[in-house]
């Protein structure tokens, strides 16, 4: 079965990911039911499963309406109190989607929220609001150390992993990344490519893990050379990767 993954737009800049195989489709983080219902109807698809990454309203807001209409498995984090979940998940659990002939490994990724999980499989990472293209989620509930650890866990995935995050924040993130390191050649190249996609009104997501490792300042905190550059610019005072990450996250909050 050929499987494809593509976004539905919701709200100002959210992506609801559709994982489609034949006439079946799963959706990830349906913050709004309307675009999902419209799409299922227009494409005559059967909804097979719903996957949730964390408890924020713009990721779960469509659940009451979707679960009223479809009796399908709803997967989400065990460390949350989300209504409508039928299966709760923890680190290392495997989610099987038999209608799509797919399975995903669950990775707990606290930081943005404490309940946050990601789904990894088939070269795809559905990472919600943890890792963004050239950025990362805000620290709403967790600590900088937690989010840094979650991001490094993702960074250890294969270079060709496609990163499906939940928002179109890329150009703004690149603007910040350039303020941090305007000499990063892959970043400058990326800016041109992503700006061209946005000019055509195309999503910049998914991105590739290799590109994130090379250009995302929040992942690059793990590199000694990157921290040396931050020290030279007086952004940090020592060589601690978590403190470097926390400093950049705090700067980005005000950027
Ligand atoms: Zn969120």
Coordinates of N, CA and C and ligand atoms in Angstrom, one line a residue:
X1 N 0.9 -1.2 0.0 CA 0.0 0.0 0.0 C 0.9 1.3 0.0
X2 N 0.6 2.2 -0.9 CA 1.3 3.4 -0.9 C 0.7 4.3 0.2
X3 N 1.6 4.9 1.0 CA 1.2 5.7 2.1 C 1.7 7.1 1.8
X4 N 0.9 8.1 2.1 CA 1.4 9.5 1.9 C 1.0 10.3 3.2
X5 N 1.8 11.3 3.4 CA 1.6 12.2 4.6 C 1.5 13.6 4.1
X6 N 0.4 14.3 4.4 CA 0.3 15.7 4.0 C -0.5 16.5 5.0
X7 N -0.4 17.8 5.0 CA -1.0 18.6 6.0 C -2.4 19.2 5.6
X8 N -3.2 19.3 6.7 CA -4.4 20.2 6.5 C -4.1 21.4 7.4
X9 N -4.4 22.6 6.8 CA -4.2 23.8 7.6 C -5.3 24.0 8.6
X10 N -5.0 24.5 9.7 CA -6.0 24.9 10.8 C -5.5 26.1 11.5
X11 N -6.5 26.9 11.9 CA -6.2 28.2 12.6 C -5.2 29.0 11.8
X12 N -4.4 29.8 12.4 CA -3.5 30.7 11.7 C -2.3 29.9 11.1
X13 N -1.7 29.0 11.8 CA -0.5 28.4 11.3 C -0.3 26.9 11.8
X14 N -1.4 26.3 12.2 CA -1.3 24.9 12.6 C -1.3 23.9 11.4
X15 N -0.6 22.8 11.5 CA -0.8 21.7 10.5 C -1.4 20.5 11.2
X16 N -2.5 20.0 10.7 CA -3.0 18.7 11.1 C -2.5 17.7 10.1
X17 N -1.7 16.7 10.5 CA -1.1 15.8 9.5 C -2.0 14.7 9.2
X18 N -2.2 14.4 8.0 CA -3.0 13.2 7.5 C -2.0 12.1 7.0
X19 N -2.2 10.9 7.6 CA -1.4 9.8 7.1 C -2.4 8.9 6.4
X20 N -2.2 8.8 5.1 CA -3.2 8.2 4.2 C -2.7 7.0 3.5
X21 N -3.5 5.9 3.5 CA -3.1 4.7 2.8 C -4.4 4.2 2.2
X22 N -4.5 4.1 0.9 CA -5.7 3.7 0.2 C -6.9 4.6 0.6
X23 N -8.0 4.1 1.0 CA -9.1 4.9 1.4 C -9.2 5.2 2.9
X24 N -8.1 4.8 3.6 CA -8.0 5.0 5.1 C -7.1 6.2 5.4
X25 N -7.4 6.9 6.4 CA -6.5 8.0 6.9 C -6.5 8.1 8.4
X26 N -5.3 8.3 8.9 CA -5.2 8.7 10.3 C -4.9 10.2 10.4
X27 N -5.3 10.9 11.4 CA -4.9 12.3 11.6 C -4.1 12.5 12.9
X28 N -3.2 13.4 12.8 CA -2.4 13.7 14.0 C -2.7 15.1 14.5
X29 N -3.1 15.3 15.7 CA -3.4 16.5 16.4 C -4.5 17.4 15.7
X30 N -5.7 16.8 15.6 CA -6.8 17.6 15.0 C -7.3 18.6 16.0
X31 N -6.7 19.8 15.9 CA -7.1 20.9 16.8 C -8.4 21.4 16.4
X32 N -8.8 21.2 15.2 CA -10.1 21.7 14.7 C -10.7 20.5 13.9
X33 N -12.0 20.2 14.1 CA -12.6 19.1 13.4 C -13.0 19.5 11.9
X34 N -13.3 20.8 11.7 CA -13.9 21.2 10.4 C -13.0 20.8 9.2
X35 N -11.7 21.2 9.2 CA -10.9 20.8 8.1 C -10.7 19.3 7.9
X36 N -10.8 18.6 9.0 CA -10.7 17.1 8.9 C -11.9 16.5 8.2
X37 N -13.1 17.0 8.7 CA -14.4 16.5 8.2 C -14.5 16.8 6.7
X38 N -14.2 18.0 6.4 CA -14.2 18.5 5.0 C -13.4 17.6 4.1
X39 N -12.1 17.4 4.6 CA -11.2 16.6 3.8 C -11.6 15.1 3.6
X40 N -12.1 14.5 4.7 CA -12.6 13.1 4.6 C -13.7 13.0 3.6
X41 N -14.6 14.0 3.7 CA -15.8 14.0 2.8 C -15.3 14.2 1.3
X42 N -14.5 15.2 1.1 CA -14.1 15.5 -0.3 C -13.3 14.4 -0.9
X43 N -12.5 13.7 -0.1 CA -11.6 12.6 -0.7 C -12.3 11.2 -0.5
X44 N -13.5 11.2 0.1 CA -14.2 9.9 0.5 C -13.3 8.9 1.2
X45 N -12.7 9.5 2.3 CA -11.8 8.7 3.1 C -12.5 8.2 4.4
X46 N -12.0 7.0 4.9 CA -12.4 6.6 6.2 C -11.4 7.0 7.2
X47 N -11.9 7.6 8.3 CA -11.0 7.9 9.4 C -10.7 6.6 10.1
X48 N -9.4 6.3 10.3 CA -9.0 5.0 10.9 C -8.5 5.2 12.4
X49 N -7.8 6.3 12.6 CA -7.1 6.5 13.9 C -6.9 8.0 14.1
X50 N -6.8 8.4 15.4 CA -6.4 9.7 15.7 C -5.2 9.6 16.7
X51 N -4.1 10.4 16.4 CA -3.0 10.4 17.2 C -2.8 11.8 17.8
X52 N -2.6 11.9 19.1 CA -2.4 13.2 19.8 C -1.0 13.3 20.4
X53 N -0.4 14.4 20.3 CA 0.9 14.6 20.9 C 0.9 15.2 22.3
X54 N 0.0 16.2 22.5 CA -0.1 16.8 23.9 C -1.4 17.5 24.0
X55 N -1.6 18.1 25.2 CA -3.0 18.5 25.6 C -3.4 19.9 25.2
X56 N -2.6 20.6 24.5 CA -3.0 22.0 24.1 C -4.2 22.0 23.2
X57 N -5.0 23.0 23.4 CA -6.3 23.1 22.7 C -6.2 23.1 21.2
X58 N -5.1 23.7 20.6 CA -5.0 23.7 19.2 C -4.5 22.4 18.6
X59 N -4.4 21.4 19.5 CA -4.0 20.0 19.0 C -5.1 19.0 19.3
X60 N -6.0 19.3 20.2 CA -7.1 18.4 20.6 C -8.5 18.9 20.4
X61 N -8.6 20.2 20.0 CA -9.9 20.8 20.0 C -11.0 20.1 19.1
X62 N -10.5 19.4 18.1 CA -11.5 18.7 17.2 C -12.0 17.3 17.8
X63 N -11.4 16.9 18.9 CA -11.8 15.6 19.4 C -13.3 15.4 19.8
X64 N -13.9 16.3 20.4 CA -15.3 16.1 20.8 C -16.2 15.8 19.5
X65 N -16.0 16.6 18.5 CA -16.8 16.4 17.3 C -16.4 15.2 16.5
X66 N -15.1 14.9 16.4 CA -14.6 13.8 15.6 C -15.0 12.4 16.3
X67 N -14.9 12.4 17.6 CA -15.2 11.1 18.3 C -16.7 10.9 18.4
X68 N -17.5 12.0 18.3 CA -18.9 11.8 18.2 C -19.3 11.2 16.9
X69 N -18.6 11.5 15.9 CA -18.9 11.0 14.6 C -18.3 9.7 14.2
X70 N -17.1 9.4 14.7 CA -16.3 8.2 14.3 C -15.9 7.5 15.6
X71 N -16.2 6.2 15.5 CA -15.7 5.3 16.6 C -14.4 4.7 16.3
X72 N -13.3 5.5 16.5 CA -12.0 5.1 16.1 C -11.1 5.2 17.3
X73 N -9.9 4.5 17.3 CA -9.0 4.6 18.4 C -8.4 6.0 18.4
X74 N -8.3 6.5 19.6 CA -7.6 7.8 19.8 C -6.5 7.6 20.8
X75 N -5.3 7.8 20.2 CA -4.0 7.6 21.0 C -3.5 8.9 21.5
X76 N -3.0 8.9 22.7 CA -2.4 10.1 23.3 C -1.6 9.8 24.5
X77 N -1.0 10.8 25.1 CA -0.1 10.6 26.2 C -0.8 10.1 27.5
X78 N -0.1 9.1 28.2 CA -0.7 8.7 29.5 C -0.6 9.8 30.5
X79 N 0.5 10.6 30.4 CA 0.7 11.7 31.4 C -0.2 12.9 31.1
X80 N -1.4 12.7 30.8 CA -2.3 13.9 30.5 C -3.7 13.5 31.0
X81 N -4.6 14.5 30.9 CA -6.0 14.2 31.3 C -6.9 14.5 30.1
X82 N -6.5 14.2 29.0 CA -7.3 14.5 27.8 C -8.5 13.6 27.7
X83 N -9.7 14.2 27.6 CA -10.9 13.3 27.4 C -10.8 12.7 26.0
X84 N -11.5 11.7 25.8 CA -11.7 11.0 24.5 C -10.5 10.1 24.1
X85 N -9.4 10.0 24.9 CA -8.4 9.1 24.5 C -8.9 7.7 24.8
X86 N -8.7 6.8 23.8 CA -9.0 5.4 24.1 C -7.8 4.5 24.4
X87 N -6.6 5.0 24.0 CA -5.3 4.3 24.3 C -4.3 5.3 24.9
X88 N -3.8 5.1 26.0 CA -2.8 6.0 26.6 C -1.4 5.4 26.4
X89 N -0.4 6.3 26.1 CA 0.9 5.8 25.7 C 2.1 6.4 26.5
X90 N 3.1 5.5 26.6 CA 4.3 5.9 27.3 C 5.5 5.6 26.5
X91 N 6.7 6.1 26.9 CA 8.0 5.9 26.3 C 8.1 4.4 25.9
X92 N 8.4 4.2 24.6 CA 8.7 2.8 24.2 C 7.5 2.0 23.7
X93 N 6.3 2.5 24.0 CA 5.1 1.8 23.5 C 5.1 1.9 22.0
X94 N 4.4 0.9 21.4 CA 4.3 0.8 19.9 C 2.8 1.0 19.6
X95 N 2.5 1.9 18.7 CA 1.2 2.1 18.2 C 1.0 1.4 16.8
X96 N 0.1 0.4 16.7 CA -0.1 -0.2 15.5 C -1.4 0.3 14.8
X97 N -1.2 0.7 13.5 CA -2.4 1.2 12.8 C -2.6 0.2 11.7
X98 N -3.4 -0.9 12.0 CA -3.5 -2.0 11.0 C -4.1 -1.6 9.7
X99 N -5.1 -0.6 9.7 CA -5.7 -0.2 8.4 C -4.7 0.4 7.4
X100 N -3.7 1.0 8.0 CA -2.7 1.7 7.2 C -1.4 0.8 7.1
X101 N -1.4 -0.3 7.8 CA -0.2 -1.2 7.8 C 1.0 -0.5 8.3
X102 N 0.9 0.4 9.3 CA 2.0 1.1 9.9 C 2.1 0.9 11.4
X103 N 3.3 1.1 11.9 CA 3.4 1.2 13.4 C 4.4 2.2 13.8
X104 N 4.1 2.9 14.9 CA 5.0 3.9 15.4 C 5.4 3.7 16.8
X105 N 6.6 4.1 17.0 CA 7.2 4.0 18.4 C 6.9 5.3 19.1
X106 N 6.6 5.2 20.4 CA 6.3 6.4 21.2 C 7.5 6.9 21.9
X107 N 7.8 8.2 21.7 CA 8.9 8.8 22.4 C 8.4 9.9 23.3
X108 N 8.6 9.8 24.6 CA 8.2 10.9 25.5 C 9.1 12.0 25.3
X109 N 8.5 13.2 25.2 CA 9.4 14.4 24.9 C 8.9 15.6 25.7
X110 N 9.1 15.5 27.0 CA 8.6 16.6 27.9 C 9.5 17.9 27.7
X111 N 8.8 19.0 28.0 CA 9.5 20.3 27.9 C 8.5 21.4 27.6
X112 N 8.0 21.4 26.3 CA 6.9 22.3 25.9 C 5.7 22.1 26.9
X113 N 5.3 20.8 27.1 CA 4.4 20.4 28.1 C 5.0 19.2 28.8
X114 N 4.5 18.8 29.9 CA 5.0 17.6 30.6 C 4.5 16.3 30.0
X115 N 3.3 16.4 29.4 CA 2.7 15.1 28.8 C 3.2 14.8 27.4
X116 N 4.0 15.7 26.8 CA 4.2 15.6 25.3 C 4.9 14.3 24.9
X117 N 4.3 13.7 23.8 CA 4.9 12.5 23.2 C 5.1 12.8 21.7
X118 N 6.0 12.0 21.1 CA 6.1 12.0 19.7 C 6.0 10.6 19.1
X119 N 5.7 10.5 17.8 CA 5.5 9.2 17.2 C 6.5 9.1 16.1
X120 N 7.3 8.0 16.2 CA 8.4 7.8 15.2 C 8.2 6.4 14.5
X121 N 8.3 6.4 13.2 CA 8.3 5.2 12.4 C 8.4 5.5 11.0
X122 N 8.9 4.5 10.2 CA 8.9 4.6 8.7 C 9.6 5.9 8.2
X123 N 10.6 6.3 9.0 CA 11.4 7.5 8.7 C 10.7 8.8 8.9
X124 N 9.6 8.8 9.6 CA 8.8 10.0 10.0 C 8.8 10.2 11.5
X125 N 8.9 11.5 11.8 CA 8.7 11.9 13.2 C 7.6 12.9 13.3
X126 N 6.6 12.5 14.1 CA 5.5 13.5 14.4 C 5.7 14.0 15.7
X127 N 6.2 15.3 15.8 CA 6.8 15.8 17.0 C 6.0 17.0 17.6
X128 N 4.8 17.2 17.1 CA 4.0 18.2 17.8 C 4.6 19.6 17.9
X129 N 4.7 20.0 19.1 CA 5.3 21.4 19.4 C 6.6 21.2 20.2
X130 N 7.4 20.1 20.0 CA 8.6 19.9 20.6 C 9.8 20.5 19.8
X131 N 10.0 19.9 18.6 CA 10.9 20.4 17.6 C 10.2 21.1 16.5
X132 N 10.5 22.3 16.2 CA 10.0 23.0 15.0 C 11.1 23.1 14.0
X133 N 10.7 23.3 12.7 CA 11.7 23.5 11.7 C 12.5 24.8 12.1
X134 N 13.8 24.6 12.3 CA 14.7 25.6 12.7 C 14.4 26.2 14.1
X135 N 13.6 25.6 14.9 CA 13.3 26.1 16.2 C 12.8 25.0 17.2
X136 N 12.2 25.4 18.3 CA 11.6 24.4 19.2 C 10.5 25.1 19.9
X137 N 9.7 24.3 20.6 CA 8.5 24.8 21.4 C 8.9 25.6 22.6
X138 N 8.0 26.4 23.0 CA 8.2 27.2 24.2 C 8.2 26.3 25.5
X139 N 8.8 26.8 26.5 CA 8.8 26.0 27.8 C 7.5 26.4 28.6
X140 N 6.4 25.7 28.4 CA 5.2 26.1 29.1 C 5.2 25.3 30.5
X141 N 5.6 24.1 30.5 CA 5.5 23.3 31.7 C 6.8 22.7 32.2
X142 N 7.6 22.3 31.3 CA 8.8 21.6 31.6 C 10.0 22.5 31.9
X143 N 11.2 21.9 32.1 CA 12.4 22.7 32.3 C 13.2 22.7 31.0
X144 N 14.2 23.6 31.0 CA 15.1 23.7 29.8 C 15.8 22.3 29.7
X145 N 16.2 21.7 30.8 CA 16.9 20.5 30.7 C 16.1 19.4 30.1
X146 N 14.8 19.4 30.5 CA 13.9 18.4 29.9 C 13.7 18.6 28.4
X147 N 13.5 19.8 28.0 CA 13.3 20.1 26.5 C 14.6 19.8 25.8
X148 N 15.7 20.2 26.3 CA 17.0 19.9 25.7 C 17.2 18.4 25.5
X149 N 16.8 17.6 26.6 CA 17.0 16.2 26.5 C 16.0 15.6 25.4
X150 N 14.8 16.1 25.3 CA 13.9 15.6 24.3 C 14.4 15.9 22.9
X151 N 14.9 17.1 22.7 CA 15.4 17.5 21.4 C 16.6 16.6 21.0
X152 N 17.5 16.4 22.0 CA 18.7 15.6 21.7 C 18.3 14.1 21.3
X153 N 17.2 13.6 22.0 CA 16.7 12.3 21.6 C 16.3 12.3 20.2
X154 N 15.6 13.3 19.7 CA 15.2 13.4 18.3 C 16.4 13.5 17.4
X155 N 17.4 14.3 17.8 CA 18.6 14.6 17.0 C 19.4 13.3 16.7
X156 N 19.2 12.3 17.6 CA 19.9 11.0 17.4 C 19.2 10.1 16.4
X157 N 18.0 10.5 15.9 CA 17.4 9.7 14.9 C 18.1 9.8 13.6
X158 N 17.9 8.9 12.7 CA 18.6 8.9 11.4 C 18.5 10.3 10.7
X159 N 19.6 10.6 9.9 CA 19.7 11.9 9.3 C 18.5 12.2 8.3
X160 N 18.0 11.1 7.7 CA 16.9 11.3 6.7 C 15.5 11.2 7.3
X161 N 15.4 11.3 8.6 CA 14.1 11.3 9.2 C 13.4 12.6 8.8
X162 N 12.1 12.4 8.4 CA 11.3 13.6 8.0 C 10.6 14.1 9.3
X163 N 10.8 15.4 9.6 CA 10.3 16.0 10.8 C 9.0 16.7 10.5
X164 N 7.9 16.1 11.1 CA 6.6 16.7 10.9 C 6.1 17.4 12.1
X165 N 6.4 18.7 12.2 CA 6.0 19.5 13.4 C 4.6 20.1 13.1
X166 N 4.1 20.8 14.1 CA 2.6 21.1 14.0 C 2.3 22.6 13.7
X167 N 3.4 23.4 13.4 CA 3.2 24.8 13.1 C 4.1 25.2 11.9
X168 N 3.6 26.2 11.2 CA 4.4 26.9 10.2 C 5.1 28.1 10.8
X169 N 6.2 27.9 11.5 CA 6.9 28.9 12.1 C 8.3 29.2 11.5
X170 N 8.6 28.5 10.4 CA 10.0 28.3 9.9 C 10.7 29.6 9.6
X171 N 10.1 30.5 8.9 CA 10.8 31.8 8.5 C 11.1 32.6 9.7
X172 N 10.2 32.7 10.7 CA 10.5 33.4 11.9 C 11.6 32.8 12.7
X173 N 11.6 31.4 12.7 CA 12.7 30.7 13.4 C 14.0 30.9 12.7
X174 N 14.0 31.0 11.4 CA 15.3 31.2 10.7 C 15.8 32.7 11.0
X175 N 14.9 33.6 11.1 CA 15.3 35.0 11.4 C 16.0 35.0 12.8
X176 N 15.5 34.2 13.7 CA 16.2 34.1 15.0 C 17.5 33.4 14.9
X177 N 17.5 32.3 14.2 CA 18.7 31.5 14.0 C 19.8 32.3 13.4
X178 N 19.5 33.2 12.5 CA 20.5 34.1 11.9 C 21.0 35.2 12.9
X179 N 20.1 35.6 13.8 CA 20.6 36.5 14.9 C 21.6 35.8 15.8
X180 N 21.4 34.5 16.0 CA 22.3 33.7 16.8 C 23.6 33.5 16.0
X181 N 23.5 33.0 14.8 CA 24.7 32.6 14.0 C 24.5 33.0 12.5
X182 N 24.7 34.2 12.2 CA 24.5 34.7 10.8 C 25.5 34.2 9.8
X183 N 26.6 33.5 10.3 CA 27.6 33.0 9.4 C 27.4 31.5 9.1
X184 N 26.3 30.9 9.5 CA 26.1 29.5 9.3 C 25.6 29.3 7.8
X185 N 26.5 28.8 7.0 CA 26.2 28.7 5.5 C 25.0 27.8 5.2
X186 N 24.8 26.7 5.9 CA 23.6 25.9 5.6 C 22.3 26.6 6.0
X187 N 22.4 27.5 7.0 CA 21.3 28.2 7.4 C 20.9 29.3 6.4
X188 N 21.9 29.9 5.8 CA 21.6 31.0 4.8 C 21.0 30.3 3.5
X189 N 21.5 29.2 3.2 CA 21.0 28.4 2.1 C 19.5 28.0 2.3
X190 N 19.3 27.6 3.6 CA 18.0 27.1 3.9 C 17.0 28.3 3.9
X191 N 17.4 29.5 4.3 CA 16.5 30.6 4.3 C 16.0 30.9 2.9
X192 N 16.9 30.8 1.9 CA 16.5 31.1 0.5 C 15.5 30.0 0.1
X193 N 15.8 28.7 0.4 CA 14.9 27.7 0.0 C 13.5 27.8 0.6
X194 N 13.5 28.0 1.9 CA 12.2 28.1 2.7 C 11.4 29.3 2.3
X195 N 12.1 30.4 2.1 CA 11.4 31.6 1.7 C 10.7 31.4 0.3
X196 N 11.4 30.7 -0.6 CA 10.8 30.4 -1.9 C 9.5 29.6 -1.7
X197 N 9.6 28.6 -0.8 CA 8.4 27.8 -0.6 C 7.2 28.6 -0.1
X198 N 7.5 29.5 0.9 CA 6.4 30.3 1.4 C 5.9 31.3 0.4
X199 N 6.7 31.8 -0.5 CA 6.3 32.7 -1.5 C 5.3 32.0 -2.5
X200 N 5.5 30.6 -2.6 CA 4.5 29.8 -3.4 C 3.4 29.3 -2.5
X201 N 3.3 29.8 -1.3 CA 2.3 29.3 -0.3 C 2.4 27.8 -0.1
X202 N 3.6 27.3 -0.1 CA 3.8 25.8 0.2 C 4.3 25.7 1.6
X203 N 4.0 24.6 2.3 CA 4.5 24.4 3.6 C 6.0 24.1 3.6
X204 N 6.7 24.5 4.6 CA 8.2 24.3 4.7 C 8.4 23.0 5.5
X205 N 7.3 22.4 6.0 CA 7.3 21.1 6.8 C 6.8 20.0 5.9
X206 N 7.3 18.8 5.9 CA 8.4 18.4 6.9 C 9.8 18.9 6.5
X207 N 10.7 18.9 7.5 CA 12.1 19.1 7.2 C 12.8 17.8 7.5
X208 N 14.1 17.8 7.2 CA 14.9 16.6 7.4 C 15.8 16.8 8.7
X209 N 15.9 15.7 9.4 CA 16.7 15.8 10.7 C 18.1 16.3 10.4
X210 N 18.7 15.9 9.3 CA 20.1 16.4 9.0 C 20.1 17.9 8.9
X211 N 19.1 18.5 8.3 CA 19.1 19.9 8.1 C 18.9 20.6 9.5
X212 N 18.0 20.0 10.3 CA 17.8 20.5 11.6 C 19.1 20.5 12.4
X213 N 19.8 19.4 12.4 CA 21.1 19.3 13.1 C 22.1 20.4 12.7
X214 N 22.1 20.7 11.4 CA 23.0 21.7 10.8 C 22.6 23.1 11.1
X215 N 21.3 23.4 11.2 CA 20.8 24.8 11.1 C 20.0 25.2 12.4
X216 N 19.5 24.3 13.1 CA 18.6 24.6 14.2 C 19.4 25.0 15.5
X217 N 19.4 26.2 15.9 CA 20.3 26.6 17.0 C 20.0 25.8 18.3
X218 N 18.8 25.4 18.5 CA 18.4 24.6 19.7 C 19.0 23.2 19.7
X219 N 19.3 22.7 18.5 CA 19.9 21.4 18.5 C 21.4 21.6 18.5
X220 N 21.9 22.7 17.9 CA 23.4 22.9 17.8 C 24.0 23.2 19.1
X221 N 23.2 23.5 20.2 CA 23.8 23.7 21.5 C 24.6 22.5 22.0
X222 N 24.4 21.3 21.3 CA 25.2 20.1 21.7 C 26.6 20.2 21.1
X223 N 26.9 21.1 20.1 CA 28.2 21.2 19.5 C 29.1 22.1 20.2
X224 N 30.3 21.6 20.5 CA 31.3 22.5 21.2 C 31.6 23.7 20.5
X225 N 31.8 23.6 19.1 CA 32.1 24.8 18.3 C 31.0 25.9 18.4
X226 N 29.8 25.4 18.4 CA 28.7 26.3 18.5 C 28.7 27.1 19.8
X227 N 28.9 26.3 20.9 CA 29.0 26.9 22.2 C 30.2 27.9 22.3
X228 N 31.3 27.6 21.7 CA 32.4 28.5 21.7 C 32.0 29.8 21.0
X229 N 31.3 29.7 20.0 CA 30.8 30.9 19.3 C 29.9 31.7 20.2
X230 N 29.0 31.0 20.9 CA 28.1 31.7 21.9 C 28.8 32.4 23.0
X231 N 29.9 31.7 23.4 CA 30.7 32.3 24.5 C 31.4 33.5 24.0
X232 N 32.0 33.5 22.8 CA 32.7 34.6 22.2 C 31.7 35.8 22.0
X233 N 30.5 35.5 21.8 CA 29.5 36.6 21.7 C 28.9 37.0 23.0
X234 N 29.4 36.4 24.1 CA 28.9 36.7 25.5 C 27.4 36.3 25.7
X235 N 27.0 35.4 24.9 CA 25.6 34.9 25.1 C 25.5 33.9 26.2
X236 N 26.6 33.2 26.4 CA 26.7 32.3 27.6 C 28.1 32.5 28.2
X237 N 28.2 32.1 29.5 CA 29.4 32.3 30.2 C 30.3 31.1 30.4
X238 N 29.7 29.9 30.2 CA 30.4 28.7 30.3 C 30.1 27.7 29.2
X239 N 30.5 26.4 29.4 CA 30.4 25.5 28.3 C 29.3 24.5 28.5
X240 N 28.3 24.9 29.3 CA 27.2 23.9 29.6 C 26.2 23.9 28.5
X241 N 25.9 22.8 27.8 CA 24.9 22.8 26.7 C 23.5 23.1 27.2
X242 N 23.1 22.7 28.4 CA 21.7 23.0 28.8 C 21.6 24.5 29.1
X243 N 22.6 25.1 29.7 CA 22.6 26.5 30.0 C 22.6 27.3 28.6
X244 N 23.3 26.8 27.7 CA 23.3 27.5 26.3 C 21.9 27.4 25.7
X245 N 21.3 26.2 25.8 CA 19.9 26.0 25.3 C 18.9 26.9 26.0
X246 N 19.0 27.0 27.4 CA 18.1 27.8 28.2 C 18.3 29.3 27.8
X247 N 19.5 29.7 27.5 CA 19.8 31.1 27.2 C 19.1 31.5 25.8
X248 N 19.3 30.5 24.9 CA 18.7 30.8 23.5 C 17.2 30.8 23.6
X249 N 16.6 29.8 24.4 CA 15.2 29.7 24.5 C 14.6 31.0 25.1
X250 N 15.3 31.6 26.2 CA 14.8 32.8 26.8 C 14.9 34.0 25.9
X251 N 16.0 34.0 25.1 CA 16.2 35.1 24.1 C 15.1 35.0 23.0
X252 N 14.8 33.8 22.5 CA 13.8 33.6 21.5 C 12.4 34.1 22.0
X253 N 12.1 33.8 23.3 CA 10.8 34.2 23.9 C 10.6 35.7 23.7
X254 N 11.7 36.5 23.7 CA 11.5 38.0 23.6 C 11.8 38.5 22.2
X255 N 12.2 37.6 21.3 CA 12.8 38.0 20.0 C 11.7 38.6 19.1
Ligands
LIG1 ZN1 1.4 23.2 22.3

